[in-house]
Structures are given as structure tokens and as C-alpha cells.
CSV table of C-alpha atoms in Angstrom, one decimal:
chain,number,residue,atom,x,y,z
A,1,UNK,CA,92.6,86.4,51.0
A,2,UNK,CA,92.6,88.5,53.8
A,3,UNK,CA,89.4,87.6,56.4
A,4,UNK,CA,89.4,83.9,55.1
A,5,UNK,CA,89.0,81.4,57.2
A,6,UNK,CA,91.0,78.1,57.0
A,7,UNK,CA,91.3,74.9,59.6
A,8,UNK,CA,94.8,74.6,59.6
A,9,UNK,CA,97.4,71.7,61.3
A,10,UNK,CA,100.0,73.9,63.2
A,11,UNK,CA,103.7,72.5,62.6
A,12,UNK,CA,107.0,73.7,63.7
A,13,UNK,CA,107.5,76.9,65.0
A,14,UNK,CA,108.8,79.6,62.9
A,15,UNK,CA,111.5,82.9,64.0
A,16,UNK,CA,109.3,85.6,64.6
A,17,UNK,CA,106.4,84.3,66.8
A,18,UNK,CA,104.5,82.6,64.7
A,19,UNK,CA,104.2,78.6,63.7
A,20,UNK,CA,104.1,77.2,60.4
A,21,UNK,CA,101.3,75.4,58.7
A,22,UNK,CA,100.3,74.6,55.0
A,23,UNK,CA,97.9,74.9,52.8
A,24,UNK,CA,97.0,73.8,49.0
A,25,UNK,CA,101.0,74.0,48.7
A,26,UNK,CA,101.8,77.4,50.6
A,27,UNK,CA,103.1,78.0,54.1
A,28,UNK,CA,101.0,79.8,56.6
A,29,UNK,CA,102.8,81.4,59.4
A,30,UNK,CA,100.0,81.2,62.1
A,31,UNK,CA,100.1,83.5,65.2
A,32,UNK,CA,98.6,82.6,68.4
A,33,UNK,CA,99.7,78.9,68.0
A,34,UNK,CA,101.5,76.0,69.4
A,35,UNK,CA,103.1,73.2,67.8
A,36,UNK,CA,100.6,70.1,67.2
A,37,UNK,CA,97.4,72.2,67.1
A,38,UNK,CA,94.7,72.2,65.1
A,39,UNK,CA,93.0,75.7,65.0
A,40,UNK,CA,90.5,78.0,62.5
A,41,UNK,CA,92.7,80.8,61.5
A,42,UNK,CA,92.0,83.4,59.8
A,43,UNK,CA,94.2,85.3,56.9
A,44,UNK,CA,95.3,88.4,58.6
A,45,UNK,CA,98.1,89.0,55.1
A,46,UNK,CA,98.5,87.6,51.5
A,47,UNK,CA,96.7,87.1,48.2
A,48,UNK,CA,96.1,84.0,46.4
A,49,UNK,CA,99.2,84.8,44.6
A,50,UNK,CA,101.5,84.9,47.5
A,51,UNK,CA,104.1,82.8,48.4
A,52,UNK,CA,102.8,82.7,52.1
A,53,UNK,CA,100.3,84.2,54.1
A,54,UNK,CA,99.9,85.0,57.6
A,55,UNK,CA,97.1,84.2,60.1
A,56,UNK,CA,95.6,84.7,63.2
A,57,UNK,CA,94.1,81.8,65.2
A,58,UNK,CA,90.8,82.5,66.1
A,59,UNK,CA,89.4,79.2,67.5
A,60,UNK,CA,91.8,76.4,69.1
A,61,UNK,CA,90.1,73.1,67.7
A,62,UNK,CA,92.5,70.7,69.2
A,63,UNK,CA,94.6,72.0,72.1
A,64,UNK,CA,98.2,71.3,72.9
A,65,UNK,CA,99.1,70.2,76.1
A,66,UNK,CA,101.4,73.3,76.5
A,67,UNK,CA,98.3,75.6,76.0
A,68,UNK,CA,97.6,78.1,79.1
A,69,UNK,CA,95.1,81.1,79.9
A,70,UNK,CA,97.1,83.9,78.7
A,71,UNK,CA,98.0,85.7,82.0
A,72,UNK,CA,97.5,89.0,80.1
A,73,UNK,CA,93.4,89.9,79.0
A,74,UNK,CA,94.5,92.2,76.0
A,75,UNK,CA,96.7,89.8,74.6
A,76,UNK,CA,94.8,87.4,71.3
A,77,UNK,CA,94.5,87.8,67.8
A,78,UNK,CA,93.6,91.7,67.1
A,79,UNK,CA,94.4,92.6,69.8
A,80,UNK,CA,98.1,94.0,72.0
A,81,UNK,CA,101.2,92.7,69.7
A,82,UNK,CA,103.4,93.1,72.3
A,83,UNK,CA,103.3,89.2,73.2
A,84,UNK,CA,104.1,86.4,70.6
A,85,UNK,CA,103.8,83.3,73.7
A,86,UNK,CA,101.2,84.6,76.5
A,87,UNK,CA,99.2,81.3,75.4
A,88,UNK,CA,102.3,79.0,77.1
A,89,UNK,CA,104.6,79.3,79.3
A,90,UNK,CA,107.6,80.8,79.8
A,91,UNK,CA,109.1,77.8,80.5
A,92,UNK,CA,108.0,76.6,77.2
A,93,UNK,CA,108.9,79.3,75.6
A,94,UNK,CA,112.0,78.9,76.1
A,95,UNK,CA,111.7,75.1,74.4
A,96,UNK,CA,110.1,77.3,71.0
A,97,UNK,CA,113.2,79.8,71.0
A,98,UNK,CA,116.0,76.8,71.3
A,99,UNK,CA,114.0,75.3,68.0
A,100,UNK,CA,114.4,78.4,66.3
A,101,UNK,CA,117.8,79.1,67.7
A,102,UNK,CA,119.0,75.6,66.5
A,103,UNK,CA,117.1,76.2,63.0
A,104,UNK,CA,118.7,79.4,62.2
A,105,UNK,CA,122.0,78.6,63.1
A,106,UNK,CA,121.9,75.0,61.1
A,107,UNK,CA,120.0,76.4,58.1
A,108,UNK,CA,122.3,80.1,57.3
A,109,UNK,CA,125.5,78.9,59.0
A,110,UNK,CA,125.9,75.3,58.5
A,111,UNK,CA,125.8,74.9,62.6
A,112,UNK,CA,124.6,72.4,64.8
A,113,UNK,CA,123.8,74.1,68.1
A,114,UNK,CA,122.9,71.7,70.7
A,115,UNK,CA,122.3,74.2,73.8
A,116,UNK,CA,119.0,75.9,75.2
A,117,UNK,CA,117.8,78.8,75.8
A,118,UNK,CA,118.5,79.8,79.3
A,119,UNK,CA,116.1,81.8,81.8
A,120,UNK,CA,117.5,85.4,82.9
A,121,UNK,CA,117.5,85.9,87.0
A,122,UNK,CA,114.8,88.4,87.9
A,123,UNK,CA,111.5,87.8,86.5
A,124,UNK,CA,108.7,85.3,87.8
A,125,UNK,CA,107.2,82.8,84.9
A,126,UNK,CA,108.0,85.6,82.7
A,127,UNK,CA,105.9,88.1,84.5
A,128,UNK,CA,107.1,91.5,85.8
A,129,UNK,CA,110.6,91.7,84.4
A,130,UNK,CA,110.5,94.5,81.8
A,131,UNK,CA,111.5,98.3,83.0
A,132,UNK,CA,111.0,100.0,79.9
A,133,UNK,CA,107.6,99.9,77.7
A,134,UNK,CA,106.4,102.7,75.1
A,135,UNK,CA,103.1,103.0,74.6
A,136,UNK,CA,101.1,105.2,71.6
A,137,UNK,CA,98.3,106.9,72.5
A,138,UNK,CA,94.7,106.6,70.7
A,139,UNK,CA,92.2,108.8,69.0
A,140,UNK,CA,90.3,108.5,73.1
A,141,UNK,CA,93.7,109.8,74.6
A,142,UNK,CA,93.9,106.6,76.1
A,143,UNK,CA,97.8,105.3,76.2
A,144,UNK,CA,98.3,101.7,74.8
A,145,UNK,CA,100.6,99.7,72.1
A,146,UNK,CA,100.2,98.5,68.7
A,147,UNK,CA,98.6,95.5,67.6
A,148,UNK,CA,100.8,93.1,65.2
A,149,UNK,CA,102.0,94.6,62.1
A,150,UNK,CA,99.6,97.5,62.6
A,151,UNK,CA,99.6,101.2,63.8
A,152,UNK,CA,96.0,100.4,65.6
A,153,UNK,CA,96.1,101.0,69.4
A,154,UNK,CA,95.2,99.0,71.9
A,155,UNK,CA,94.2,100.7,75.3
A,156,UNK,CA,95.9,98.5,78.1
A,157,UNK,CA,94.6,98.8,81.9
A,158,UNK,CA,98.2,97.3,82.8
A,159,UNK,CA,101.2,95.3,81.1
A,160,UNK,CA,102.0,91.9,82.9
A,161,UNK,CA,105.0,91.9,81.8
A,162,UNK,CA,106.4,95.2,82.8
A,163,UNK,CA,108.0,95.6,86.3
A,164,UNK,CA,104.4,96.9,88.7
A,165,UNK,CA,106.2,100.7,89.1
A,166,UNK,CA,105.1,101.1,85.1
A,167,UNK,CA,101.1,101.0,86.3
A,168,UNK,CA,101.6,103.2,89.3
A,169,UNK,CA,102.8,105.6,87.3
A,170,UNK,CA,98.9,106.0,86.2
A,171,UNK,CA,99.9,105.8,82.0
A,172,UNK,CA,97.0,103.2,81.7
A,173,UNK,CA,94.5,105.2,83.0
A,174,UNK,CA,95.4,108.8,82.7
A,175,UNK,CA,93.6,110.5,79.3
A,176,UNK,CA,96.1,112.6,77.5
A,177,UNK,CA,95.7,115.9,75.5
A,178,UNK,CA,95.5,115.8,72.1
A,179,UNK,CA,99.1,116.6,71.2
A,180,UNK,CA,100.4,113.7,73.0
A,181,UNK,CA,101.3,111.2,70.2
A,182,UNK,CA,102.7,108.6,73.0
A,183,UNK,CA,105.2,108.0,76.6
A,184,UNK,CA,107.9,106.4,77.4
A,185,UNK,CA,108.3,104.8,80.8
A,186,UNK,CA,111.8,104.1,82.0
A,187,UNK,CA,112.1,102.1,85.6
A,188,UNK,CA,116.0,102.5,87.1
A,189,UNK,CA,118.0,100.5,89.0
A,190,UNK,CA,116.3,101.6,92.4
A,191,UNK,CA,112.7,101.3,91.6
A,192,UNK,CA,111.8,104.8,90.5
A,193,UNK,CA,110.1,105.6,87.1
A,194,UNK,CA,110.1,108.8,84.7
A,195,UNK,CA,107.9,109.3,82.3
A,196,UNK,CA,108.5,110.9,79.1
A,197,UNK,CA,105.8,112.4,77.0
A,198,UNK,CA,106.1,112.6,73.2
A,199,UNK,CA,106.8,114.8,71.3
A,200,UNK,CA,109.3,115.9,73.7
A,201,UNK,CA,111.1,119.3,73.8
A,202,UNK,CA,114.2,120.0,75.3
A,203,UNK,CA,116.4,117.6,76.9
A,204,UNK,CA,115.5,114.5,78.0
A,205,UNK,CA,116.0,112.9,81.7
A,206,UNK,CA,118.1,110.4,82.4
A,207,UNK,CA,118.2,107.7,85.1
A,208,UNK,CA,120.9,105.7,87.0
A,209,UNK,CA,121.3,102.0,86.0
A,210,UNK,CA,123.6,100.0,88.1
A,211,UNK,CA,125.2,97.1,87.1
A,212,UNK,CA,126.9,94.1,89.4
A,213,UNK,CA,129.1,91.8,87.4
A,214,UNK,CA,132.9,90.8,86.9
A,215,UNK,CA,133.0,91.2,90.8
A,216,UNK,CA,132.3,94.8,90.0
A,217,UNK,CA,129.4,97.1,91.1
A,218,UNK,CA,129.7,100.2,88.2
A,219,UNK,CA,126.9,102.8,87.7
A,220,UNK,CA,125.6,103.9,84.6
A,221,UNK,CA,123.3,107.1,83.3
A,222,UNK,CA,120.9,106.4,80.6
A,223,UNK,CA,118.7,108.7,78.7
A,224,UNK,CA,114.7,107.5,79.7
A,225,UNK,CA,114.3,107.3,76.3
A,226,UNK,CA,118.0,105.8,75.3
A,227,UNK,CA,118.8,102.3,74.7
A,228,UNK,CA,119.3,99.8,77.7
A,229,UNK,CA,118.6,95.7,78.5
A,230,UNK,CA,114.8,95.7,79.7
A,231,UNK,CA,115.5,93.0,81.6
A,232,UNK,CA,116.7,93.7,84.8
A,233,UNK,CA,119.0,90.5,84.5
A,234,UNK,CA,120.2,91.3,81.0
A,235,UNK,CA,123.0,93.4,81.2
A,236,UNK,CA,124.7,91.6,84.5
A,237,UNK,CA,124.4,88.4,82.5
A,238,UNK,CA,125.8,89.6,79.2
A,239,UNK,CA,128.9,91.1,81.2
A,240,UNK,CA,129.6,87.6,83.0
A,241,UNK,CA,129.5,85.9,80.2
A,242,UNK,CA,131.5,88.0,77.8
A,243,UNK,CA,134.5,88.6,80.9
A,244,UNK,CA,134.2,85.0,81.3
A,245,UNK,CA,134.6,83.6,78.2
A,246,UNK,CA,137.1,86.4,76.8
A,247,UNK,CA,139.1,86.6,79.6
A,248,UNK,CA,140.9,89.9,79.2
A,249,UNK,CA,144.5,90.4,80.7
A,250,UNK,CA,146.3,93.6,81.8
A,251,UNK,CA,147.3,95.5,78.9
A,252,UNK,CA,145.4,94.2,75.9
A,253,UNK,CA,143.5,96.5,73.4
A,254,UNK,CA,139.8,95.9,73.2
A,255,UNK,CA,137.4,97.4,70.5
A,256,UNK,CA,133.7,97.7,71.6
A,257,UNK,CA,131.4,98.1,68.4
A,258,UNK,CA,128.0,99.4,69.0
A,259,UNK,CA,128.8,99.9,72.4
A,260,UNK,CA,126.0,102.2,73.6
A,261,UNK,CA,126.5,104.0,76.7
A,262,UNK,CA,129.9,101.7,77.2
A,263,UNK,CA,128.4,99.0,79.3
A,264,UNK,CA,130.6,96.5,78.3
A,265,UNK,CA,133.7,99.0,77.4
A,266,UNK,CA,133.5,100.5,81.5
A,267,UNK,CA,133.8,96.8,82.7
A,268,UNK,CA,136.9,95.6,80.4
A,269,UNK,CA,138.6,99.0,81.1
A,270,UNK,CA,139.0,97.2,84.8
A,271,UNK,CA,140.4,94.0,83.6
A,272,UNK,CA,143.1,95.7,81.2
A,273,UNK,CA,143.8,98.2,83.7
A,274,UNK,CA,146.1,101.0,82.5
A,275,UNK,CA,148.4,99.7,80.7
A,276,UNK,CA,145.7,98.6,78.6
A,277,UNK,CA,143.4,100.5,76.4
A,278,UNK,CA,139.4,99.9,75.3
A,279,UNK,CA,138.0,101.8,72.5
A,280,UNK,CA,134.4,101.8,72.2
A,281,UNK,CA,132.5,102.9,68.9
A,282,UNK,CA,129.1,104.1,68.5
A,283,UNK,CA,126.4,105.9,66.4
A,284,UNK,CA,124.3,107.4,68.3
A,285,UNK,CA,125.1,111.1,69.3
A,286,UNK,CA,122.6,110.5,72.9
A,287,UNK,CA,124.4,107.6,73.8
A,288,UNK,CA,128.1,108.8,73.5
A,289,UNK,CA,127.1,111.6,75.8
A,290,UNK,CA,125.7,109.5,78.6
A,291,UNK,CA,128.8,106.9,78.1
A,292,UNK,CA,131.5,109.5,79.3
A,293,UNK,CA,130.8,110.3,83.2
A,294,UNK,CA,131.1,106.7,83.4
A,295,UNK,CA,134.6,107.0,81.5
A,296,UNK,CA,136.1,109.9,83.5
A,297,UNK,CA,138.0,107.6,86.1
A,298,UNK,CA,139.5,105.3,83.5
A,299,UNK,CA,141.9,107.1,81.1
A,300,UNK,CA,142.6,103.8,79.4
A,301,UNK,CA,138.8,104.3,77.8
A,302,UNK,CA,137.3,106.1,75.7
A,303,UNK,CA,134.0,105.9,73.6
A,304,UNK,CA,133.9,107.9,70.1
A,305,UNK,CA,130.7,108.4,68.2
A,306,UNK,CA,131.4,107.2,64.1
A,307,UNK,CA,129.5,104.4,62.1
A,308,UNK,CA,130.9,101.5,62.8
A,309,UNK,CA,131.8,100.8,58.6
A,310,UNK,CA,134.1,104.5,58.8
A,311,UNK,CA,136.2,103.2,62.4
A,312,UNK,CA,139.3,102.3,60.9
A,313,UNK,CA,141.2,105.2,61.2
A,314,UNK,CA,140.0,105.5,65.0
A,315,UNK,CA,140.6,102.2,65.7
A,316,UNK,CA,144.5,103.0,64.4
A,317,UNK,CA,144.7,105.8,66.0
A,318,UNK,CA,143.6,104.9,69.4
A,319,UNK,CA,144.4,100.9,69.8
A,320,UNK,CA,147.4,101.0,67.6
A,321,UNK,CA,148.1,97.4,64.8
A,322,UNK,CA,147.0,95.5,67.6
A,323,UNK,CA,143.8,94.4,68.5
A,324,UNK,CA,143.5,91.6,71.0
A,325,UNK,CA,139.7,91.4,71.6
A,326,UNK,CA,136.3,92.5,70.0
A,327,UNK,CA,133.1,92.6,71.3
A,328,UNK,CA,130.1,93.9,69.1
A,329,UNK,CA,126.5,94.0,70.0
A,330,UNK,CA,124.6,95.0,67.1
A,331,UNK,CA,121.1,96.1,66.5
A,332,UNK,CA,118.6,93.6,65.1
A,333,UNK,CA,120.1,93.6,61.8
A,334,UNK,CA,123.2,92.3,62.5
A,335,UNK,CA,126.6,93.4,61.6
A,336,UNK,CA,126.9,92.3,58.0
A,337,UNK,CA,129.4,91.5,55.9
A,338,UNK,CA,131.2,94.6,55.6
A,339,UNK,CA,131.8,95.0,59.5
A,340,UNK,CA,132.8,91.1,60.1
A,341,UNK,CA,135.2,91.3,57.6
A,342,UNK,CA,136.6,94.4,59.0
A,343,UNK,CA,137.0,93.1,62.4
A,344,UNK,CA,138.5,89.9,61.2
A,345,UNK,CA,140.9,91.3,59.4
A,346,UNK,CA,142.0,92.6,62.9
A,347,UNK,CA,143.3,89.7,63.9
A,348,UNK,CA,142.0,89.3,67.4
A,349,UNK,CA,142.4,86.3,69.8
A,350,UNK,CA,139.0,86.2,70.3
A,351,UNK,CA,135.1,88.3,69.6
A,352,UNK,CA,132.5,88.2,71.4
A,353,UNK,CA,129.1,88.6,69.3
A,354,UNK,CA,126.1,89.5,71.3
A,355,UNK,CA,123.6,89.3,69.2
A,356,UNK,CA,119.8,90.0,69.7
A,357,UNK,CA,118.2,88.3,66.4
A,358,UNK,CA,119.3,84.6,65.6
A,359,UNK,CA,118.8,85.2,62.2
A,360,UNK,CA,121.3,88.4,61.7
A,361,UNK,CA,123.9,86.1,63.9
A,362,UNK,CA,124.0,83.2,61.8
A,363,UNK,CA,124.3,85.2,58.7
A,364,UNK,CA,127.6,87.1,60.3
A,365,UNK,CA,128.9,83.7,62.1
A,366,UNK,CA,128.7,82.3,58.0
A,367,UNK,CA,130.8,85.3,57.2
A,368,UNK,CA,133.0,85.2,60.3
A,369,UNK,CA,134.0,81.3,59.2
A,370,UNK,CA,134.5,82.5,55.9
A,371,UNK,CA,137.1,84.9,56.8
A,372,UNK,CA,138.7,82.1,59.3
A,373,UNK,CA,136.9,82.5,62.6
A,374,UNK,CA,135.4,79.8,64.4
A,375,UNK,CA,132.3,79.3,66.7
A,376,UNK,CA,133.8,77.9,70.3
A,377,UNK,CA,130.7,78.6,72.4
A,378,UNK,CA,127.3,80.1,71.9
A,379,UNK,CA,124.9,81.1,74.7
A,380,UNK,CA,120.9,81.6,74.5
A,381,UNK,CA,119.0,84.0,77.1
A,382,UNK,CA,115.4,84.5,77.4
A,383,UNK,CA,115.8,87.9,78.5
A,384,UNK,CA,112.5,88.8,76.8
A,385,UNK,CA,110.3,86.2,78.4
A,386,UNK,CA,106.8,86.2,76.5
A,387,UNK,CA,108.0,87.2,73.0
A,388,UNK,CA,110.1,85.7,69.9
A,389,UNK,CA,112.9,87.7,71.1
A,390,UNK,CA,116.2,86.0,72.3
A,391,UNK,CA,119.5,87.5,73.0
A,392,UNK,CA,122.6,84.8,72.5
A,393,UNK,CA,126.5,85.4,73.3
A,394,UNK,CA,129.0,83.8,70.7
A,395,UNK,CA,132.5,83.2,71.0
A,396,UNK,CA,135.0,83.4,67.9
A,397,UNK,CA,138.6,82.8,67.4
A,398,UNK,CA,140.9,82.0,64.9
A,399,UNK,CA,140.1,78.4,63.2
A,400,UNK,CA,143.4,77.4,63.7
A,401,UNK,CA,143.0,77.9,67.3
A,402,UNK,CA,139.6,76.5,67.4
């Protein structure tokens, strides 16, 4: 069915940037959309055997009154897929990713969440926030990024919602030789940007992050091309929040699970102070380099690269029978069964789950209840304003203490 056309009614919206419509019995997830709308879409996915099909919207027939001019020119059906919400608000935005917060959390887990998703500090109608972008480059040499569910690329002359440094690096306009498959931009804590061409040989530069949180000002070095919050607000939020809510005292054994370059494991080494100890876990070889300068001054610390699944013996031999708090931030996927089991099993007072899909969270707060954790709070951040992304920060203890 792909190219039909179809004059759809646009319902709720759906995780994953789209909304939902129906037609002769089938749901259509409808990009490009708002709640209330009537638009022609046409089928970008699906056969007349499918069990859904997606679409583009390709003509607005009845407006919503959230509707806006995109701020961004190469954002629309075909064209960047780097945007899910360019047609709204940020504002409302943040209304579509409560719905789908509140829906994923009542339909997997059996929750009913009645918060919002909050707006990050450090970004203007959710314009000019993002520090790090990669872009592909096309058969012109021109440097863009991928339409939706595609490996076409889009030549950009900017990106509205990267931080302005990205452009003035001159990516957008610059024509790149033929062996240049892509770049990676990476803007640091004090407004300077390195680009990274790919492929790239040899080792890769880093830059300084600093973070201010906890009454704490801590500086971090991150590969251009390793894994860090794109928001600038992002990581001193997430750090508040998780020091906040677990508390940590002098002396108490923390495991950090996919801990990264030890963001959050640097920041509770401070509040357990040495008679304490914080163990951080992570995967990736990159990361676990970068984490230890940051490390060196606090002995009580220490970050050791293993899959997370394989950790008990390092957990024993570094944190002892007793673990007091968790804190995992997994990728998209979520932790799973396996790993929430594990870390229940622990016996902490209390885990802090950030968690970047609302989906993969619910799943693992099910599990979590299963094995006799509750839910005590859950924050929402927009801390990737124009998209279906939303990070959220959950508290678990024991149900008996719950």
C-alpha cells in the first residue's frame, strides 16, 4: 500500500512520534500530526495484509489549534527525520510526551502516573539546546541526516535545534571528499566545538564537560564521539534529582550500572565520602577510559568495564553483601528482566532508574514490583525538546517500605 493516499481522522498520540488513526479496521500511525486533525496521508509502510501501516501527512485538511510553521525548513514528510514535533510547540510537546508517558506506564505496568513532563533549563522553545548532532554525508558530499526510517540524506543549511557553534563550524556547507561517510560535532561545556570525520583513524579527541549539581562543580572528559546528555541541562538535572531523592549518607555502598564516563558514580563518591565506596559498571571499553581521571582523587570509586548481566562477582568483591543504593541508566532498551532481578535481589534501600524510553521503563518497573520493589516517585524531562524522546527518573524501594 505504499504511496496510497488516505483522508484520515488523527486520534491519540502514539510513543514514537507519530499519532494514531484508523482505517477499514487497522491502525495507522501517522507522522507529521496532531491530535484532532484531519489530514491526507500517505502510506509511507505496510501491505494490505498488515496489521498497521504507517503514514506521512501530506496535506493538513482541518488544522489543530496547536499547529505552528515548523521553525526548521527541512523538517516534513520526506524530508530530515530528526524532528517528530517541529509542527507544535515545545510547550505542547511536552503535553504529547506526558500522554504517552502516562499510557505506557498504565498499559505495561499497571501504573497510574499523574505528573508532566517537565521542561530542562537551557534551551529557548526548544530551539538551540542540543551540543552533539551526527550527520551522514550524500552522494554530492554535502553533510546532512537521515530521513525517517531511511538511509536517504537530507542536505541541511543548519539544525535549529543544535546549539549555533554546530553551524559555524561550516559542516552544512563545506563539500566533503569522497571517503568521508559522515561527522560528528561535539560542543563542550565552554562553547568550543570538534569535529570528527568518519571513518576515523587513530584516537579520537575528547572534550571537557562540566557539570554543577549536589552543590558540586566536577569536570568530566568525554570522547567527541562518546556518550553524553545533549542537553546542556540534562546531566545537572538528572544528578539533582537522583542525590535528592536517594539521599546518600557517609559510608554506604552504591552500585552505578551503565554508568558511562561515571557522571553519576564521581558525584555520590562525595556524599559517601571515604568511608563509603561506589562501584560503577560499564560496557563500553571508550567510556571506562575517560571515567578514570575523574576517579583519581576519590579512592572510595572506581568504574570497571563488564556487562552488566556478568557483575556479580565485582559487585562482591568491591561493595561487599551490602548494597545500600542503585542507580542504573540504561540504553533505550531497558534493563530487562535479568538485570532487575539481579539488582533486587541486592536488597537496596532504594534505585534510582533513569531511564530514556518510557516503554523499556515500564516493562522493568513491572518486573521491579514483581520482585517487591515499589514505584515512590517518577520524574519526566523534555531534555530532547522537538522529538518523541523523554528521559524520566524513578524511585524504588522495598514495598514494605513503600
Amino acid at each position: 500500500m505504499v504511496g496510497t493516499e488516505l483522508v484520515l481522522d488523527i486520534g491519540a498520540v502514539a510513543h514514537g512520534g507519530s499519532c494514531v488513526a484508523r482505517t477499514e479496521g487497522r491502525v495507522v500511525f501517522v507522522r507529521h500530526t496532531l491530535p484532532g486533525e484531519r489530514v491526507r496521508a500517505r502510506v509511507t509502510d505496510g501491505t494490505r495484509t498488515s496489521r498497521f501501516l504507517r503514514a506521512d501527512a501530506v496535506e493538513v485538511l482541518s488544522a489543530s489549534p496547536q499547529r505552528r510553521t515548523p521553525a526548521c525548513p527541512w523538517s516534513g514528510p520526506g524530508r530530515c527525520g530528526g524532528c517528530d514535533w517541529q509542527h507544535t510547540s515545545a510547550a505542547y510537546g511536552r503535553e504529547l510526551k506526558t500522554a504517552v508517558v502516562a499510557e505506557q506506564l498504565r498499559r505495561l505496568a499497571g501504573i497510574d502516573w499523574t505528573g508532566e513532563v517537565e521542561a530542562v533549563p537551557g534551551d529557548e522553545d526548544g530551539l538551540r539546546w542540543r551540543t552533539r548532532v551526527e550527520l551522514a554525508t550524500g552522494p554530492d558530499g554535502r553533510a546532512g541526516f537521515r530521513a525517517h526510517r531511511s538511509h536517504d540524506v537530507i542536505p541541511v543549511e543548519d539544525c535549529v535545534i543544535s546549539v549555533p557553534q554546530v553551524r559555524a563550524t561550516g559542516i552544512f556547507t563545506e563539500r566533503f571528499d569522497a571517503g568521508v561517510t559522515g561527522v560528528d560535532v561535539a560542543v563542550a561545556s565552554d562553547g568550543s566545538a570538534t569535529a570528527v570525520l568518519l571513518p576515523h583513524r587513530g584516537e579520537v579527541p575528547g572534550v571537557l564537560e562540566t557539570v554543577t549539581a549536589g552543590g558540586a562543580t566536577l569536570d568530566f572528559e568525554v570522547s567527541a564521539r562518546g556518550f553524553w546528555q545533549v542537553h546542556p541541562g540534562a546531566a545537572p538535572t538528572f544528578v539533582d534529582e537522583v542525590l535528592r531523592q536517594l539521599a546518600p549518607r557517609p559510608g554506604e555502598r552504591v552500585l552505578d550500572l551503565y554508568c558511562g564516563v561515571g557522571l553519576f558514580t564521581r558525584f555520590l563518591a562525595d556524599r559517601v565520602g571515604e568511608s563509603g565506596a561506589v562501584l560503577g559498571i560499564e560496557g563500553d571499553e571508550r567510556a571506562v577510559a575517560d571515567a578514570q581521571p575523574a576517579l583519581r582523587e576519590v579512592p572510595q570509586a572506581r568504574i570497571e568495564r563488564s556487562d552488566v548481566r556478568q557483575a556479580g562477582p565485582l559487585v562482591a568483591e568491591h561493595l561487599g553483601d551490602v548494597v545500600d543504593l542503585v542507580v542504573l541508566d540504561p540504553p533505550r532498551t531497558g534493563a530487562g528482566r535479568e538485570v532487575v532481578e539481579q539488582i533486587t535481589g541486592l536488597r537496596p534501600r532504594a534505585i534510582a532508574y533513569v531511564a530514556c524510553d518510557p516503554a523499556a521503563l515500564a516493562r522493568d518497573l513491572a518486573y521491579a514490583a514483581d520482585a517487591g520493589y515499589a514505584l515512590t516517585s517518577l520524574r519526566a524531562f523534555d531534555a530532547f525538546p522537538m522529538t518523541h524522546h523523554v528521559e524520566c527518573v524513578a524511585i524504588l524501594v522495598p514495598a514494605e517500605q513503600g
